Coordinates of C-alpha atoms and ligand atoms in Angstrom, one line a residue:
M972 CA -1.9 -12.0 -0.7
N973 CA -5.5 -11.0 -0.9
L974 CA -6.6 -7.5 0.2
N975 CA -9.8 -7.5 -1.8
E976 CA -12.0 -7.3 1.3
L977 CA -9.8 -4.7 3.1
D978 CA -11.7 -1.7 2.0
N979 CA -15.0 -3.3 3.0
L980 CA -13.7 -4.1 6.5
L981 CA -12.4 -0.5 6.9
V982 CA -15.7 1.1 6.0
D983 CA -17.1 0.7 9.5
E984 CA -13.9 1.7 11.2
K985 CA -12.7 5.1 12.2
P986 CA -10.4 6.8 9.6
F987 CA -7.3 6.4 11.7
R988 CA -7.8 2.6 11.6
A989 CA -7.2 2.6 7.8
K990 CA -4.0 4.5 8.4
Q991 CA -2.9 2.0 11.0
V992 CA -3.7 -1.0 8.9
L993 CA -2.0 0.3 5.7
R994 CA 1.0 1.4 7.8
A995 CA 1.2 -2.1 9.3
I996 CA 1.2 -3.7 5.8
Y997 CA 3.3 -1.3 3.8
K998 CA 5.6 0.4 6.3
E999 CA 6.1 -2.0 9.2
L1000 CA 6.0 -4.9 6.7
I1001 CA 4.1 -7.3 8.9
R1002 CA 3.6 -10.8 7.6
D1003 CA 1.0 -11.9 10.2
W1004 CA -1.9 -9.8 11.5
D1005 CA -0.8 -10.8 15.1
E1006 CA 2.2 -8.5 14.6
A1007 CA -0.2 -5.5 14.4
T1008 CA -0.5 -5.2 18.1
N1009 CA -2.0 -1.7 18.0
L1010 CA -5.2 -3.3 16.5
S1011 CA -7.8 -4.9 18.7
L1012 CA -7.9 -8.7 18.9
E1013 CA -11.3 -8.7 17.5
F1014 CA -10.4 -6.6 14.5
R1015 CA -7.2 -8.7 13.9
K1016 CA -9.4 -11.8 13.8
K1017 CA -11.6 -10.2 11.1
L1018 CA -8.5 -9.3 9.1
K1019 CA -7.0 -12.7 9.5
D1020 CA -10.2 -14.4 8.2
S1021 CA -10.4 -12.3 5.0
C1022 CA -7.1 -10.7 4.2
T1023 CA -4.1 -12.9 3.7
L1024 CA -0.6 -11.3 3.8
D1025 CA 1.6 -14.1 2.4
I1026 CA 2.8 -13.4 -1.2
D1027 CA 2.7 -16.4 -3.5
S1028 CA 5.9 -16.0 -5.6
E1029 CA 8.8 -17.6 -7.4
L1030 CA 12.1 -15.7 -7.4
F1031 CA 14.7 -15.6 -10.2
V1032 CA 18.1 -14.0 -9.7
S1033 CA 20.5 -13.0 -12.5
D1034 CA 24.1 -14.3 -12.6
D1035 CA 25.5 -10.9 -11.5
N1036 CA 23.0 -10.8 -8.6
N1037 CA 21.9 -7.3 -9.7
T1038 CA 18.5 -8.2 -11.0
C1039 CA 15.8 -10.2 -9.3
K1040 CA 12.5 -11.1 -11.0
A1041 CA 9.5 -12.3 -9.1
L1042 CA 6.7 -14.2 -10.7
I1043 CA 3.7 -13.5 -8.4
T1044 CA 0.5 -15.5 -8.4
L1045 CA -2.5 -13.3 -7.6
S1046 CA -5.4 -14.4 -5.5
D1047 CA -7.4 -15.5 -8.6
G1048 CA -4.4 -17.6 -9.9
K1049 CA -3.3 -15.0 -12.5
K1050 CA 0.4 -14.3 -12.7
I1051 CA 2.4 -11.2 -13.1
E1052 CA 6.1 -10.4 -13.1
T1053 CA 8.0 -7.6 -11.3
V1054 CA 11.7 -6.8 -11.3
L1055 CA 14.2 -5.3 -8.8
M1056 CA 17.3 -3.7 -10.2
R1057 CA 20.2 -2.8 -8.0
H1058 CA 22.3 0.1 -9.3
E1059 CA 25.7 1.2 -8.2
G1060 CA 25.7 3.6 -5.3
G1061 CA 23.0 1.9 -3.4
R1062 CA 20.0 2.9 -5.6
S1063 CA 17.5 0.2 -6.3
T1064 CA 14.5 0.3 -8.6
V1065 CA 11.4 -1.8 -8.7
C1066 CA 9.7 -2.2 -12.1
V1067 CA 6.0 -2.9 -11.5
S1068 CA 3.3 -4.3 -13.7
C1069 CA -0.1 -2.6 -13.8
Q1070 CA -2.1 -5.1 -15.9
V1071 CA -2.1 -8.9 -16.4
G1072 CA -1.0 -8.8 -20.1
C1073 CA -1.7 -5.7 -22.2
P1074 CA -4.2 -4.9 -25.0
M1075 CA -1.9 -2.6 -27.0
G1076 CA -0.2 -5.3 -29.1
C1077 CA 3.1 -3.6 -29.8
V1078 CA 4.8 -6.0 -32.1
F1079 CA 8.2 -6.0 -30.3
C1080 CA 6.8 -6.7 -26.8
A1081 CA 6.2 -10.1 -25.1
T1082 CA 3.5 -8.7 -22.8
G1083 CA 1.6 -7.4 -25.9
K1084 CA 1.5 -10.9 -27.3
M1085 CA -0.6 -12.0 -24.3
G1086 CA -3.4 -9.5 -24.9
L1087 CA -5.2 -8.1 -21.9
V1088 CA -6.3 -10.5 -19.2
R1089 CA -7.3 -7.8 -16.6
N1090 CA -6.3 -4.7 -14.7
L1091 CA -4.5 -4.9 -11.4
T1092 CA -6.0 -3.4 -8.3
S1093 CA -4.0 -0.8 -6.4
H1094 CA -3.1 -3.4 -3.7
E1095 CA -1.9 -5.8 -6.4
I1096 CA 0.4 -3.1 -7.8
L1097 CA 1.6 -2.4 -4.2
E1098 CA 2.1 -6.2 -3.6
Q1099 CA 5.0 -6.1 -6.0
V1100 CA 6.8 -3.3 -4.2
L1101 CA 6.0 -5.0 -0.9
F1102 CA 7.6 -8.3 -2.1
F1103 CA 10.9 -6.6 -2.7
A1104 CA 10.6 -4.4 0.4
R1105 CA 10.3 -7.5 2.5
M1106 CA 13.2 -9.2 0.7
L1107 CA 15.5 -6.3 1.2
K1108 CA 14.6 -6.0 4.8
D1109 CA 15.4 -9.7 5.3
K1110 CA 18.8 -9.2 3.7
E1111 CA 19.4 -6.1 5.7
E1112 CA 19.9 -4.1 2.5
K1113 CA 18.9 -0.5 1.8
E1114 CA 15.3 0.3 1.1
I1115 CA 13.8 0.6 -2.4
T1116 CA 14.6 4.1 -3.8
N1117 CA 12.8 4.2 -7.2
I1118 CA 9.7 2.9 -8.8
V1119 CA 9.1 2.6 -12.6
F1120 CA 5.8 1.6 -14.2
M1121 CA 7.5 -0.3 -17.0
G1122 CA 6.5 -3.8 -16.3
M1123 CA 3.5 -5.6 -17.8
G1124 CA 0.6 -3.4 -19.0
E1125 CA -0.3 0.1 -20.0
P1126 CA -0.6 2.4 -17.0
F1127 CA -3.0 4.9 -18.6
L1128 CA -5.5 2.1 -19.3
N1129 CA -5.7 1.5 -15.5
Y1130 CA -5.2 5.1 -14.5
E1131 CA -7.2 5.2 -11.3
N1132 CA -5.6 2.2 -9.7
V1133 CA -2.1 3.2 -10.8
F1134 CA -2.5 6.6 -9.3
K1135 CA -4.0 5.2 -6.1
A1136 CA -1.0 3.0 -5.8
I1137 CA 1.4 5.9 -6.6
R1138 CA -0.1 8.0 -3.8
M1139 CA 0.5 5.1 -1.4
I1140 CA 4.0 4.5 -2.6
N1141 CA 4.6 8.2 -1.9
D1142 CA 2.8 8.2 1.4
G1143 CA 5.0 8.6 4.5
N1144 CA 2.9 5.9 6.2
C1145 CA 3.6 3.5 3.4
F1146 CA 6.7 3.3 1.2
N1147 CA 7.6 7.0 1.5
I1148 CA 9.2 7.2 -2.0
G1149 CA 9.4 10.8 -3.4
S1150 CA 7.3 11.6 -6.5
R1151 CA 10.5 12.5 -8.3
K1152 CA 11.6 8.9 -7.9
I1153 CA 8.5 7.5 -9.5
S1154 CA 8.1 7.2 -13.3
V1155 CA 5.2 6.2 -15.5
S1156 CA 5.8 5.0 -19.0
T1157 CA 3.0 5.1 -21.6
C1158 CA 2.7 4.0 -25.3
G1159 CA 1.0 7.4 -25.8
V1160 CA -2.5 7.4 -24.4
V1161 CA -3.3 11.1 -24.8
E1162 CA -6.1 11.3 -22.2
G1163 CA -3.8 9.7 -19.7
I1164 CA -1.0 12.2 -20.4
D1165 CA -3.6 15.1 -20.0
M1166 CA -4.8 13.7 -16.7
M1167 CA -1.3 13.3 -15.4
T1168 CA -0.6 16.9 -16.4
K1169 CA -3.4 17.9 -13.9
E1170 CA -2.2 15.7 -11.0
D1171 CA -1.2 17.7 -7.9
M1172 CA 1.7 15.2 -7.4
Q1173 CA 4.2 15.3 -10.2
V1174 CA 5.7 12.0 -11.1
N1175 CA 8.0 11.5 -14.1
L1176 CA 6.6 10.8 -17.5
S1177 CA 8.2 8.5 -20.2
I1178 CA 6.8 8.0 -23.7
S1179 CA 7.5 4.9 -25.7
L1180 CA 8.2 6.5 -29.1
H1181 CA 10.1 3.8 -31.1
A1182 CA 9.4 5.4 -34.5
P1183 CA 9.9 8.9 -35.9
N1184 CA 6.9 8.8 -38.3
D1185 CA 3.3 7.6 -38.3
E1186 CA 3.8 5.0 -41.0
L1187 CA 6.5 3.1 -39.1
R1188 CA 4.8 3.7 -35.7
N1189 CA 1.5 2.3 -37.0
E1190 CA 3.4 -0.8 -38.0
L1191 CA 5.2 -1.2 -34.7
M1192 CA 2.6 0.1 -32.3
P1193 CA -1.0 -0.3 -33.5
I1194 CA -2.2 2.2 -30.9
N1195 CA -0.6 4.9 -33.1
K1196 CA -3.6 4.7 -35.4
Q1197 CA -5.8 5.9 -32.5
Y1198 CA -3.2 8.4 -31.1
P1199 CA -1.0 9.6 -33.9
L1200 CA 2.5 10.9 -33.2
E1201 CA 1.6 14.6 -33.5
K1202 CA -1.2 14.2 -31.0
V1203 CA 1.0 12.4 -28.5
L1204 CA 3.8 15.0 -28.9
E1205 CA 1.3 17.9 -28.5
A1206 CA 0.0 16.3 -25.2
V1207 CA 3.5 16.0 -24.0
D1208 CA 4.2 19.6 -24.9
R1209 CA 1.1 20.6 -22.8
Y1210 CA 2.5 18.5 -19.9
I1211 CA 5.9 20.2 -20.1
A1212 CA 4.4 23.7 -20.4
E1213 CA 2.3 23.0 -17.2
T1214 CA 4.9 21.2 -15.1
S1215 CA 8.3 22.3 -16.5
R1216 CA 9.4 18.7 -16.0
K1217 CA 11.7 16.7 -18.3
V1218 CA 10.2 14.0 -20.3
M1219 CA 12.0 10.8 -21.5
Y1220 CA 11.2 9.4 -24.9
E1221 CA 12.1 5.7 -25.2
Y1222 CA 13.4 4.3 -28.5
I1223 CA 14.2 0.7 -29.0
M1224 CA 16.8 0.2 -31.7
L1225 CA 15.5 -2.4 -34.2
K1226 CA 17.9 -3.6 -36.8
G1227 CA 17.0 -2.4 -40.3
K1228 CA 13.7 -1.1 -39.1
N1229 CA 14.0 2.2 -37.2
D1230 CA 17.8 2.6 -37.0
S1231 CA 18.6 4.4 -40.3
L1232 CA 20.2 7.9 -40.4
E1233 CA 17.0 8.9 -42.2
C1234 CA 15.0 8.0 -39.0
A1235 CA 17.6 9.9 -37.0
E1236 CA 17.0 12.9 -39.2
Q1237 CA 13.3 12.7 -38.7
L1238 CA 13.8 12.5 -34.9
V1239 CA 16.0 15.6 -35.0
K1240 CA 13.0 17.5 -36.7
L1241 CA 10.6 16.2 -34.0
F1242 CA 12.9 17.3 -31.2
R1243 CA 13.9 20.6 -32.7
K1244 CA 11.7 22.8 -30.5
R1245 CA 11.4 20.4 -27.6
S1246 CA 13.9 21.5 -25.1
L1247 CA 13.0 19.5 -22.0
S1248 CA 12.9 16.2 -23.9
M1249 CA 15.5 13.4 -23.7
L1250 CA 15.7 10.4 -26.0
N1251 CA 16.7 7.1 -24.4
L1252 CA 18.1 4.6 -26.9
I1253 CA 17.2 1.1 -25.7
V1254 CA 18.7 -2.2 -26.8
Y1255 CA 16.0 -4.5 -28.1
N1256 CA 15.5 -7.6 -26.0
P1257 CA 14.6 -10.4 -28.4
T1258 CA 11.0 -11.5 -28.3
G1259 CA 11.1 -13.3 -31.6
N1260 CA 10.1 -10.6 -34.2
F1261 CA 13.3 -8.5 -34.7
E1262 CA 17.0 -8.3 -34.2
P1263 CA 18.8 -5.7 -32.1
S1264 CA 20.7 -3.0 -34.1
D1265 CA 24.5 -3.5 -34.4
P1266 CA 26.5 -1.5 -31.9
E1267 CA 28.2 0.5 -34.8
T1268 CA 24.7 1.5 -36.1
V1269 CA 23.6 2.6 -32.6
K1270 CA 26.8 4.6 -32.3
A1271 CA 26.3 6.4 -35.6
F1272 CA 22.6 7.0 -34.8
K1273 CA 23.4 8.5 -31.4
N1274 CA 26.2 10.5 -32.8
F1275 CA 24.0 12.0 -35.5
L1276 CA 21.3 13.0 -33.0
E1277 CA 23.8 14.5 -30.6
T1278 CA 25.5 16.6 -33.2
H1279 CA 22.1 17.9 -34.2
G1280 CA 21.3 19.0 -30.6
V1281 CA 19.2 16.1 -29.3
F1282 CA 19.9 15.0 -25.7
V1283 CA 20.5 11.2 -25.9
T1284 CA 20.9 8.6 -23.1
Q1285 CA 21.4 4.9 -23.3
R1286 CA 19.8 2.4 -21.0
Y1287 CA 21.8 -0.2 -19.4
E1288 CA 20.0 -3.5 -19.7
F1289 CA 19.3 -5.6 -16.6
G1290 CA 18.6 -9.2 -16.2
Q1291 CA 18.4 -10.6 -19.8
D1292 CA 19.6 -14.0 -18.5
I1293 CA 16.4 -14.3 -16.4
K1294 CA 14.2 -12.7 -19.1
A1295 CA 13.6 -9.8 -16.8
A1296 CA 14.5 -7.0 -19.2
C1297 CA 12.0 -4.5 -20.7
G1298 CA 9.4 -6.1 -22.9
Q1299 CA 10.3 -9.6 -21.9
L1300 CA 7.8 -9.9 -19.1
A1301 CA 5.0 -12.4 -19.7
S1302 CA 3.6 -14.9 -17.3
R1303 CA 5.0 -18.0 -18.9
K1304 CA 3.7 -20.4 -16.4
Ligands
SAH1470 N1 3.0 0.0 -21.6 C1 4.0 1.0 -21.2 C2 4.9 0.6 -20.1 C3 5.4 -0.9 -20.1 S1 6.6 -1.3 -21.4 C4 4.8 1.4 -22.4 O1 4.7 0.8 -23.5 O2 5.5 2.5 -22.3 C5 8.1 -0.5 -20.8 C6 9.1 -0.2 -21.9 O3 9.6 -1.4 -22.5 C7 8.4 0.6 -23.0 O4 9.3 1.6 -23.4 C8 8.4 -0.5 -24.1 O5 8.2 0.1 -25.3 C9 9.7 -1.2 -23.8 N2 9.8 -2.5 -24.5 C10 8.8 -3.3 -24.9 N3 9.2 -4.4 -25.5 C11 10.6 -4.3 -25.5 C12 11.7 -5.1 -26.0 N4 11.4 -6.3 -26.6 N5 12.9 -4.7 -25.8 C13 13.2 -3.5 -25.2 N6 12.2 -2.7 -24.7 C14 10.9 -3.1 -24.9
SF4_1471 FE1 1.7 -2.8 -23.8 FE2 3.8 -1.3 -23.4 FE3 4.1 -3.8 -24.3 FE4 3.1 -1.9 -25.9 S1 5.2 -1.9 -25.0 S2 2.3 -4.0 -25.7 S3 1.9 -0.7 -24.5 S4 3.3 -3.2 -22.3

């Protein structure tokens, strides 16, 4: 798909044209401009000549059929991955990428090992949602209900395009997904958190925490040297004070690294005065550097936190057999 020229083509058109075109692509899910019969033949020809609608992709499906991963080739040949997770009760979540690669270099993350190749445009972010919207329509399944920015890349390093895409995902003329069903996850870019605090549309915020002190976080997430723990937590406190929304902190359990009861104790201190915060314990998906914590260790860790008043959840992992789980996305081909 290539919509790079779309904005240029729309510049000379009346504003309602833009709405019609975006609606045709993202709501009516057309795959050929000839299906957009409300547009003039002449305009359709222009669109056909410069804006392609086919998505170049390869699909991988997990054994239990609940997870699908698409490797999408962008118009310049770069590749990104996106994942669909089907939950019980008819909910389905698309996990989207916002960059090719990521410059943050978190040591546990496969995307981080790639470094940054480039930011995605808003249409390239939407293309991922569109891929699965078309697939579900073909299968006559229920529409996508949730979107998480937990694929490749750091959303707050591509803030403008991410929020442009979010507004379209939310738009009734496009995917029409409620802001409460959209989540953005960051490794802790303070300016991004502050900008999100001021957005008129409130989407959910997740913070990749992964360590309870600066020393360990510096080691796991180099970005902590630029945005130390206290600064990140203060930015989240401002977000909560302004929006009264719950914030999810993500914590990967790494064997012998961040899973001691001493770490749990430090977390309790961090969360003591933070009432609208939840801690999500995540199983580490092997990327070569660490091992996942033993189930008994996770249980003891969780138990300690809960008895000391921290609200803890555990994430069910999807699609490990097709390398579609968190932190495993990297364009291998
Ligand atoms: N860059 C953003 C969003 C993408 S990563 C961020 O870091 O928050 C989405 C989530 O997957 C983050 O919480 C990230 O820390 C986590 N993750 C990265 N590598 C992982 C791995 N190997 N196993 C489990 N989760 C991982
Ligand atoms: Fe980038 Fe997030 Fe991976 Fe860190 S965890 S390298 S911020 S994608």
